[in-house]
Structures are given as structure tokens and as C-alpha cells.
PDB file of C-alpha atoms in Angstrom:
ATOM      1  CA  MET A   1      13.026  45.425  -3.317  1.00  0.00           C
ATOM      2  CA  ARG A   2      14.541  43.675  -0.320  1.00  0.00           C
ATOM      3  CA  ILE A   3      11.352  41.593   0.104  1.00  0.00           C
ATOM      4  CA  LEU A   4      11.422  40.600  -3.553  1.00  0.00           C
ATOM      5  CA  VAL A   5      15.039  39.433  -3.327  1.00  0.00           C
ATOM      6  CA  THR A   6      14.276  37.490  -0.130  1.00  0.00           C
ATOM      7  CA  LEU A   7      11.284  35.760  -1.723  1.00  0.00           C
ATOM      8  CA  LEU A   8      13.319  34.942  -4.823  1.00  0.00           C
ATOM      9  CA  LEU A   9      16.070  33.442  -2.664  1.00  0.00           C
ATOM     10  CA  ILE A  10      13.610  31.329  -0.656  1.00  0.00           C
ATOM     11  CA  PHE A  11      11.895  30.162  -3.855  1.00  0.00           C
ATOM     12  CA  SER A  12      15.191  29.127  -5.477  1.00  0.00           C
ATOM     13  CA  VAL A  13      16.244  27.189  -2.358  1.00  0.00           C
ATOM     14  CA  GLN A  14      12.924  25.333  -2.378  1.00  0.00           C
ATOM     15  CA  LEU A  15      13.255  24.484  -6.068  1.00  0.00           C
ATOM     16  CA  SER A  16      16.746  23.092  -5.587  1.00  0.00           C
ATOM     17  CA  SER A  17      15.517  20.921  -2.717  1.00  0.00           C
ATOM     18  CA  PHE A  18      12.774  19.514  -4.973  1.00  0.00           C
ATOM     19  CA  ALA A  19      15.310  18.775  -7.702  1.00  0.00           C
ATOM     20  CA  GLN A  20      17.319  16.383  -5.548  1.00  0.00           C
ATOM     21  CA  GLY A  21      16.398  12.791  -6.265  1.00  0.00           C
ATOM     22  CA  THR A  22      16.016   9.966  -3.854  1.00  0.00           C
ATOM     23  CA  ASP A  23      16.697   6.265  -4.090  1.00  0.00           C
ATOM     24  CA  PHE A  24      13.936   3.691  -3.853  1.00  0.00           C
ATOM     25  CA  VAL A  25      13.125   0.030  -4.315  1.00  0.00           C
ATOM     26  CA  ILE A  26      10.418  -0.592  -6.891  1.00  0.00           C
ATOM     27  CA  LEU A  27       8.308  -3.727  -7.046  1.00  0.00           C
ATOM     28  CA  LYS A  28       7.192  -4.010 -10.637  1.00  0.00           C
ATOM     29  CA  ARG A  29       4.348  -6.216 -11.801  1.00  0.00           C
ATOM     30  CA  GLY A  30       4.223  -5.597 -15.531  1.00  0.00           C
ATOM     31  CA  ALA A  31       4.655  -2.278 -17.307  1.00  0.00           C
ATOM     32  CA  LYS A  32       1.791  -0.311 -15.737  1.00  0.00           C
ATOM     33  CA  GLN A  33       2.707   2.326 -13.186  1.00  0.00           C
ATOM     34  CA  LYS A  34      -0.482   1.587 -11.277  1.00  0.00           C
ATOM     35  CA  SER A  35       0.852  -1.834 -10.302  1.00  0.00           C
ATOM     36  CA  GLN A  36       4.209  -0.542  -9.060  1.00  0.00           C
ATOM     37  CA  ILE A  37       4.995  -0.303  -5.360  1.00  0.00           C
ATOM     38  CA  ARG A  38       7.845   1.843  -4.055  1.00  0.00           C
ATOM     39  CA  TYR A  39       9.808   1.517  -0.835  1.00  0.00           C
ATOM     40  CA  TYR A  40      11.968   4.476   0.230  1.00  0.00           C
ATOM     41  CA  PRO A  41      14.819   4.578   2.771  1.00  0.00           C
ATOM     42  CA  GLY A  42      13.399   4.850   6.275  1.00  0.00           C
ATOM     43  CA  GLU A  43      10.356   2.697   5.488  1.00  0.00           C
ATOM     44  CA  GLU A  44       9.648  -0.747   6.916  1.00  0.00           C
ATOM     45  CA  ILE A  45       9.755  -3.715   4.575  1.00  0.00           C
ATOM     46  CA  THR A  46       8.568  -7.235   5.397  1.00  0.00           C
ATOM     47  CA  TYR A  47      10.304  -9.825   3.245  1.00  0.00           C
ATOM     48  CA  LYS A  48      11.140 -13.504   2.895  1.00  0.00           C
ATOM     49  CA  SER A  49      14.562 -14.378   1.466  1.00  0.00           C
ATOM     50  CA  THR A  50      16.189 -17.496   0.053  1.00  0.00           C
ATOM     51  CA  LYS A  51      18.168 -17.968   3.290  1.00  0.00           C
ATOM     52  CA  ILE A  52      15.285 -17.277   5.698  1.00  0.00           C
ATOM     53  CA  ASN A  53      12.046 -19.122   4.998  1.00  0.00           C
ATOM     54  CA  TYR A  54       9.823 -16.859   7.125  1.00  0.00           C
ATOM     55  CA  PHE A  55       8.856 -13.173   6.943  1.00  0.00           C
ATOM     56  CA  VAL A  56      11.178 -10.638   8.565  1.00  0.00           C
ATOM     57  CA  THR A  57      10.378  -6.957   9.092  1.00  0.00           C
ATOM     58  CA  ASP A  58      13.252  -4.509   8.784  1.00  0.00           C
ATOM     59  CA  ILE A  59      13.859  -0.832   7.999  1.00  0.00           C
ATOM     60  CA  ILE A  60      15.550   0.237   4.763  1.00  0.00           C
ATOM     61  CA  GLN A  61      18.631   2.303   5.580  1.00  0.00           C
ATOM     62  CA  ASN A  62      20.240   2.818   2.171  1.00  0.00           C
ATOM     63  CA  ILE A  63      20.081   1.587  -1.413  1.00  0.00           C
ATOM     64  CA  ASP A  64      23.079   0.851  -3.619  1.00  0.00           C
ATOM     65  CA  GLN A  65      23.250  -0.289  -7.247  1.00  0.00           C
ATOM     66  CA  ASN A  66      23.234  -3.963  -6.249  1.00  0.00           C
ATOM     67  CA  TYR A  67      22.152  -4.133  -2.604  1.00  0.00           C
ATOM     68  CA  ILE A  68      19.489  -2.993  -0.161  1.00  0.00           C
ATOM     69  CA  TYR A  69      21.022  -2.047   3.188  1.00  0.00           C
ATOM     70  CA  LEU A  70      18.607  -2.753   6.016  1.00  0.00           C
ATOM     71  CA  SER A  71      19.106  -2.054   9.703  1.00  0.00           C
ATOM     72  CA  GLU A  72      19.765  -5.757  10.419  1.00  0.00           C
ATOM     73  CA  ASN A  73      20.690  -7.220   7.026  1.00  0.00           C
ATOM     74  CA  ILE A  74      22.086  -6.575   3.541  1.00  0.00           C
ATOM     75  CA  LEU A  75      20.123  -8.051   0.635  1.00  0.00           C
ATOM     76  CA  SER A  76      20.340  -8.265  -3.106  1.00  0.00           C
ATOM     77  CA  PRO A  77      17.044  -8.135  -5.037  1.00  0.00           C
ATOM     78  CA  GLU A  78      17.643 -11.676  -6.333  1.00  0.00           C
ATOM     79  CA  SER A  79      17.768 -13.111  -2.792  1.00  0.00           C
ATOM     80  CA  ILE A  80      14.267 -11.824  -1.941  1.00  0.00           C
ATOM     81  CA  THR A  81      11.556 -14.387  -2.695  1.00  0.00           C
ATOM     82  CA  GLU A  82       8.449 -12.591  -1.335  1.00  0.00           C
ATOM     83  CA  ILE A  83       7.496  -9.197   0.084  1.00  0.00           C
ATOM     84  CA  ASP A  84       4.425  -8.598   2.237  1.00  0.00           C
ATOM     85  CA  ILE A  85       2.450  -5.744   0.621  1.00  0.00           C
ATOM     86  CA  ARG A  86      -0.804  -5.762   2.649  1.00  0.00           C
ATOM     87  CA  ASP A  87      -0.340  -2.247   4.024  1.00  0.00           C
ATOM     88  CA  LYS A  88       1.640  -0.829   1.101  1.00  0.00           C
ATOM     89  CA  ASP A  89      -0.499  -1.635  -1.966  1.00  0.00           C
ATOM     90  CA  ARG A  90      -2.932   1.164  -2.888  1.00  0.00           C
ATOM     91  CA  ARG A  91      -5.377  -1.296  -4.385  1.00  0.00           C
ATOM     92  CA  ASN A  92      -5.931  -2.844  -0.948  1.00  0.00           C
ATOM     93  CA  GLY A  93      -7.340   0.476   0.255  1.00  0.00           C
ATOM     94  CA  THR A  94      -9.920   0.401  -2.522  1.00  0.00           C
ATOM     95  CA  LEU A  95     -10.877  -3.182  -1.719  1.00  0.00           C
ATOM     96  CA  ARG A  96     -11.074  -2.350   1.998  1.00  0.00           C
ATOM     97  CA  ALA A  97     -13.373   0.600   1.267  1.00  0.00           C
ATOM     98  CA  LEU A  98     -15.581  -1.580  -0.937  1.00  0.00           C
ATOM     99  CA  ASN A  99     -15.830  -4.181   1.856  1.00  0.00           C
ATOM    100  CA  VAL A 100     -16.779  -1.554   4.416  1.00  0.00           C
ATOM    101  CA  LEU A 101     -19.329  -0.089   2.026  1.00  0.00           C
ATOM    102  CA  THR A 102     -21.128  -3.363   1.334  1.00  0.00           C
ATOM    103  CA  LEU A 103     -21.038  -4.566   4.944  1.00  0.00           C
ATOM    104  CA  GLY A 104     -22.169  -1.173   6.219  1.00  0.00           C
ATOM    105  CA  ALA A 105     -24.973  -0.968   3.673  1.00  0.00           C
ATOM    106  CA  GLY A 106     -26.287  -4.386   4.725  1.00  0.00           C
ATOM    107  CA  ILE A 107     -26.200  -3.483   8.411  1.00  0.00           C
ATOM    108  CA  ILE A 108     -27.796  -0.069   7.870  1.00  0.00           C
ATOM    109  CA  PHE A 109     -30.480  -1.617   5.663  1.00  0.00           C
ATOM    110  CA  LEU A 110     -31.360  -4.152   8.385  1.00  0.00           C
ATOM    111  CA  GLY A 111     -31.245  -1.482  11.089  1.00  0.00           C
ATOM    112  CA  ALA A 112     -33.429   0.958   9.183  1.00  0.00           C
ATOM    113  CA  GLU A 113     -36.026  -1.718   8.417  1.00  0.00           C
ATOM    114  CA  SER A 114     -36.164  -2.902  12.035  1.00  0.00           C
ATOM    115  CA  ILE A 115     -36.459   0.643  13.428  1.00  0.00           C
ATOM    116  CA  ASN A 116     -39.094   1.467  10.801  1.00  0.00           C
ATOM    117  CA  SER A 117     -41.136  -1.635  11.693  1.00  0.00           C
ATOM    118  CA  ILE A 118     -40.955  -0.867  15.427  1.00  0.00           C
ATOM    119  CA  TYR A 119     -42.018   2.731  14.818  1.00  0.00           C
ATOM    120  CA  HIS A 120     -44.932   1.973  12.483  1.00  0.00           C
ATOM    121  CA  ASP A 121     -46.208  -1.418  13.660  1.00  0.00           C
ATOM    122  CA  ASN A 122     -45.004  -1.364  17.309  1.00  0.00           C
ATOM    123  CA  GLU A 123     -43.358  -4.758  16.800  1.00  0.00           C
ATOM    124  CA  PHE A 124     -40.045  -5.978  15.456  1.00  0.00           C
ATOM    125  CA  SER A 125     -40.273  -7.453  11.959  1.00  0.00           C
ATOM    126  CA  ILE A 126     -38.169  -7.543   8.846  1.00  0.00           C
ATOM    127  CA  SER A 127     -39.765  -8.081   5.449  1.00  0.00           C
ATOM    128  CA  SER A 128     -38.444 -10.872   3.245  1.00  0.00           C
ATOM    129  CA  GLY A 129     -37.258  -8.504   0.490  1.00  0.00           C
ATOM    130  CA  VAL A 130     -35.219  -6.382   2.888  1.00  0.00           C
ATOM    131  CA  GLY A 131     -33.850  -9.491   4.598  1.00  0.00           C
ATOM    132  CA  LEU A 132     -32.796 -10.944   1.250  1.00  0.00           C
ATOM    133  CA  ALA A 133     -31.191  -7.701   0.037  1.00  0.00           C
ATOM    134  CA  SER A 134     -29.274  -7.104   3.274  1.00  0.00           C
ATOM    135  CA  GLY A 135     -28.228 -10.766   3.365  1.00  0.00           C
ATOM    136  CA  ILE A 136     -26.823 -10.446  -0.157  1.00  0.00           C
ATOM    137  CA  LEU A 137     -24.942  -7.274   0.823  1.00  0.00           C
ATOM    138  CA  LEU A 138     -23.525  -8.855   3.988  1.00  0.00           C
ATOM    139  CA  GLY A 139     -22.606 -12.051   2.117  1.00  0.00           C
ATOM    140  CA  ALA A 140     -20.864 -10.117  -0.648  1.00  0.00           C
ATOM    141  CA  GLY A 141     -18.917  -8.089   1.923  1.00  0.00           C
ATOM    142  CA  VAL A 142     -17.801 -11.202   3.798  1.00  0.00           C
ATOM    143  CA  ALA A 143     -16.919 -12.992   0.533  1.00  0.00           C
ATOM    144  CA  MET A 144     -14.724 -10.076  -0.585  1.00  0.00           C
ATOM    145  CA  LEU A 145     -12.677  -9.998   2.651  1.00  0.00           C
ATOM    146  CA  PRO A 146      -9.950 -12.421   1.449  1.00  0.00           C
ATOM    147  CA  LEU A 147      -9.584 -10.707  -1.949  1.00  0.00           C
ATOM    148  CA  ARG A 148      -6.771  -8.380  -0.894  1.00  0.00           C
ATOM    149  CA  TYR A 149      -3.261  -8.441  -2.307  1.00  0.00           C
ATOM    150  CA  LYS A 150      -1.069 -10.065   0.325  1.00  0.00           C
ATOM    151  CA  THR A 151       2.396 -10.779  -1.058  1.00  0.00           C
ATOM    152  CA  PHE A 152       4.575  -9.869  -4.006  1.00  0.00           C
ATOM    153  CA  LYS A 153       6.464 -12.927  -5.273  1.00  0.00           C
ATOM    154  CA  ASN A 154       9.737 -12.270  -7.071  1.00  0.00           C
ATOM    155  CA  THR A 155       9.109 -14.734  -9.898  1.00  0.00           C
ATOM    156  CA  GLY A 156       8.030 -14.569 -13.534  1.00  0.00           C
ATOM    157  CA  ARG A 157       7.084 -11.095 -14.750  1.00  0.00           C
ATOM    158  CA  ASN A 158       7.413  -9.648 -11.253  1.00  0.00           C
ATOM    159  CA  LYS A 159      10.681  -7.840 -10.733  1.00  0.00           C
ATOM    160  CA  ILE A 160      12.391  -6.006  -7.893  1.00  0.00           C
ATOM    161  CA  GLN A 161      14.468  -3.086  -9.145  1.00  0.00           C
ATOM    162  CA  LEU A 162      16.763  -0.714  -7.295  1.00  0.00           C
ATOM    163  CA  ILE A 163      16.400   2.839  -8.599  1.00  0.00           C
ATOM    164  CA  GLN A 164      18.948   5.536  -7.809  1.00  0.00           C
ATOM    165  CA  MET A 165      17.911   9.084  -8.629  1.00  0.00           C
ATOM    166  CA  ARG A 166      20.690  11.389  -7.547  1.00  0.00           C
ATOM    167  CA  MET A 167      21.565  14.817  -8.828  1.00  0.00           C
ATOM    168  CA  ASP A 168      25.333  14.863  -8.200  1.00  0.00           C
TER     169      ASP A 168
END
């Protein structure tokens, strides 16, 4: 019985810790949740503001209804013009994986053909079909390198919102 009460107490403490909300900054591009990016207190954010015309990296300390408190600055969402999202956007991971896949497939295809030709014919040669296919794969991989999402501009449909989720 003592073990049951202890487990029940531990379980209720864990549930109450999950119920507490946290504040975050949400970058919203349309209504889809897939295109939303969230920044929580303690995370680094790289931004460009109306007063500073270059990117600055800072750590979010706290979030209020109207302001974002950073370790070196205090900003309102309206004063932010751009946010660098290269490392934060999930879609960049998919694009990066697709780049690695196509580049790796082209290299492996060339390597396998060259090793196969050396093994069977005792000389290095690459057939035209394999050369064309691996060239297309390598070209597609190189062409897709600049297709990543780089910045979030706070204009038009794009909005920066401050969300407070507290259970007081």
C-alpha cells in the first residue's frame, strides 16, 4: 500500500509539472502549423531590427505581452524586420537530407562503376550511361543547395506573435 501511495504521489507531481505552460515567440507564415517556428526562453535568436540593419544573435530571457527580453536588448515584435531561421526551420533538415541523398547517390554510383570496371576489365573506365546518370544526380544535388529557407521577413502575411501560456 505504501508503494502504491508513493507511485500515485510521484505520478501526480509529474502531471502537474506537465500542466504548467511556457511562453514562446511564434513566427507564423500563414495558418498552417507546419510553417510555424517557435522560439522559447533560453534559445538563441538571430534577428535584424529597424534600428540595427545587420543580424544580431542574442538569447531570449523572458517574454511579456508586448516585448521580448533578450540578454542584451528589449524588442517589440513590430521592431523586428527579419529573423535568421537556417538552423531552426524543420523543412531545412528535409532539404539537407535530400541534398545529401542525391549527392551521395551520384558519388556512390560513380565509385561502384569505377571499382566494377577495375575488377572486371583490369582498367579504369566509366560507361556513358553511368556517367550521365551520376552527373545528373550530382548536378541536381548541387542545384538544390541554395534552396533552403534562410530568413523570416516580418512583412505581409508573416507575423511574429508572443504567446504566453501560464497556469496561474
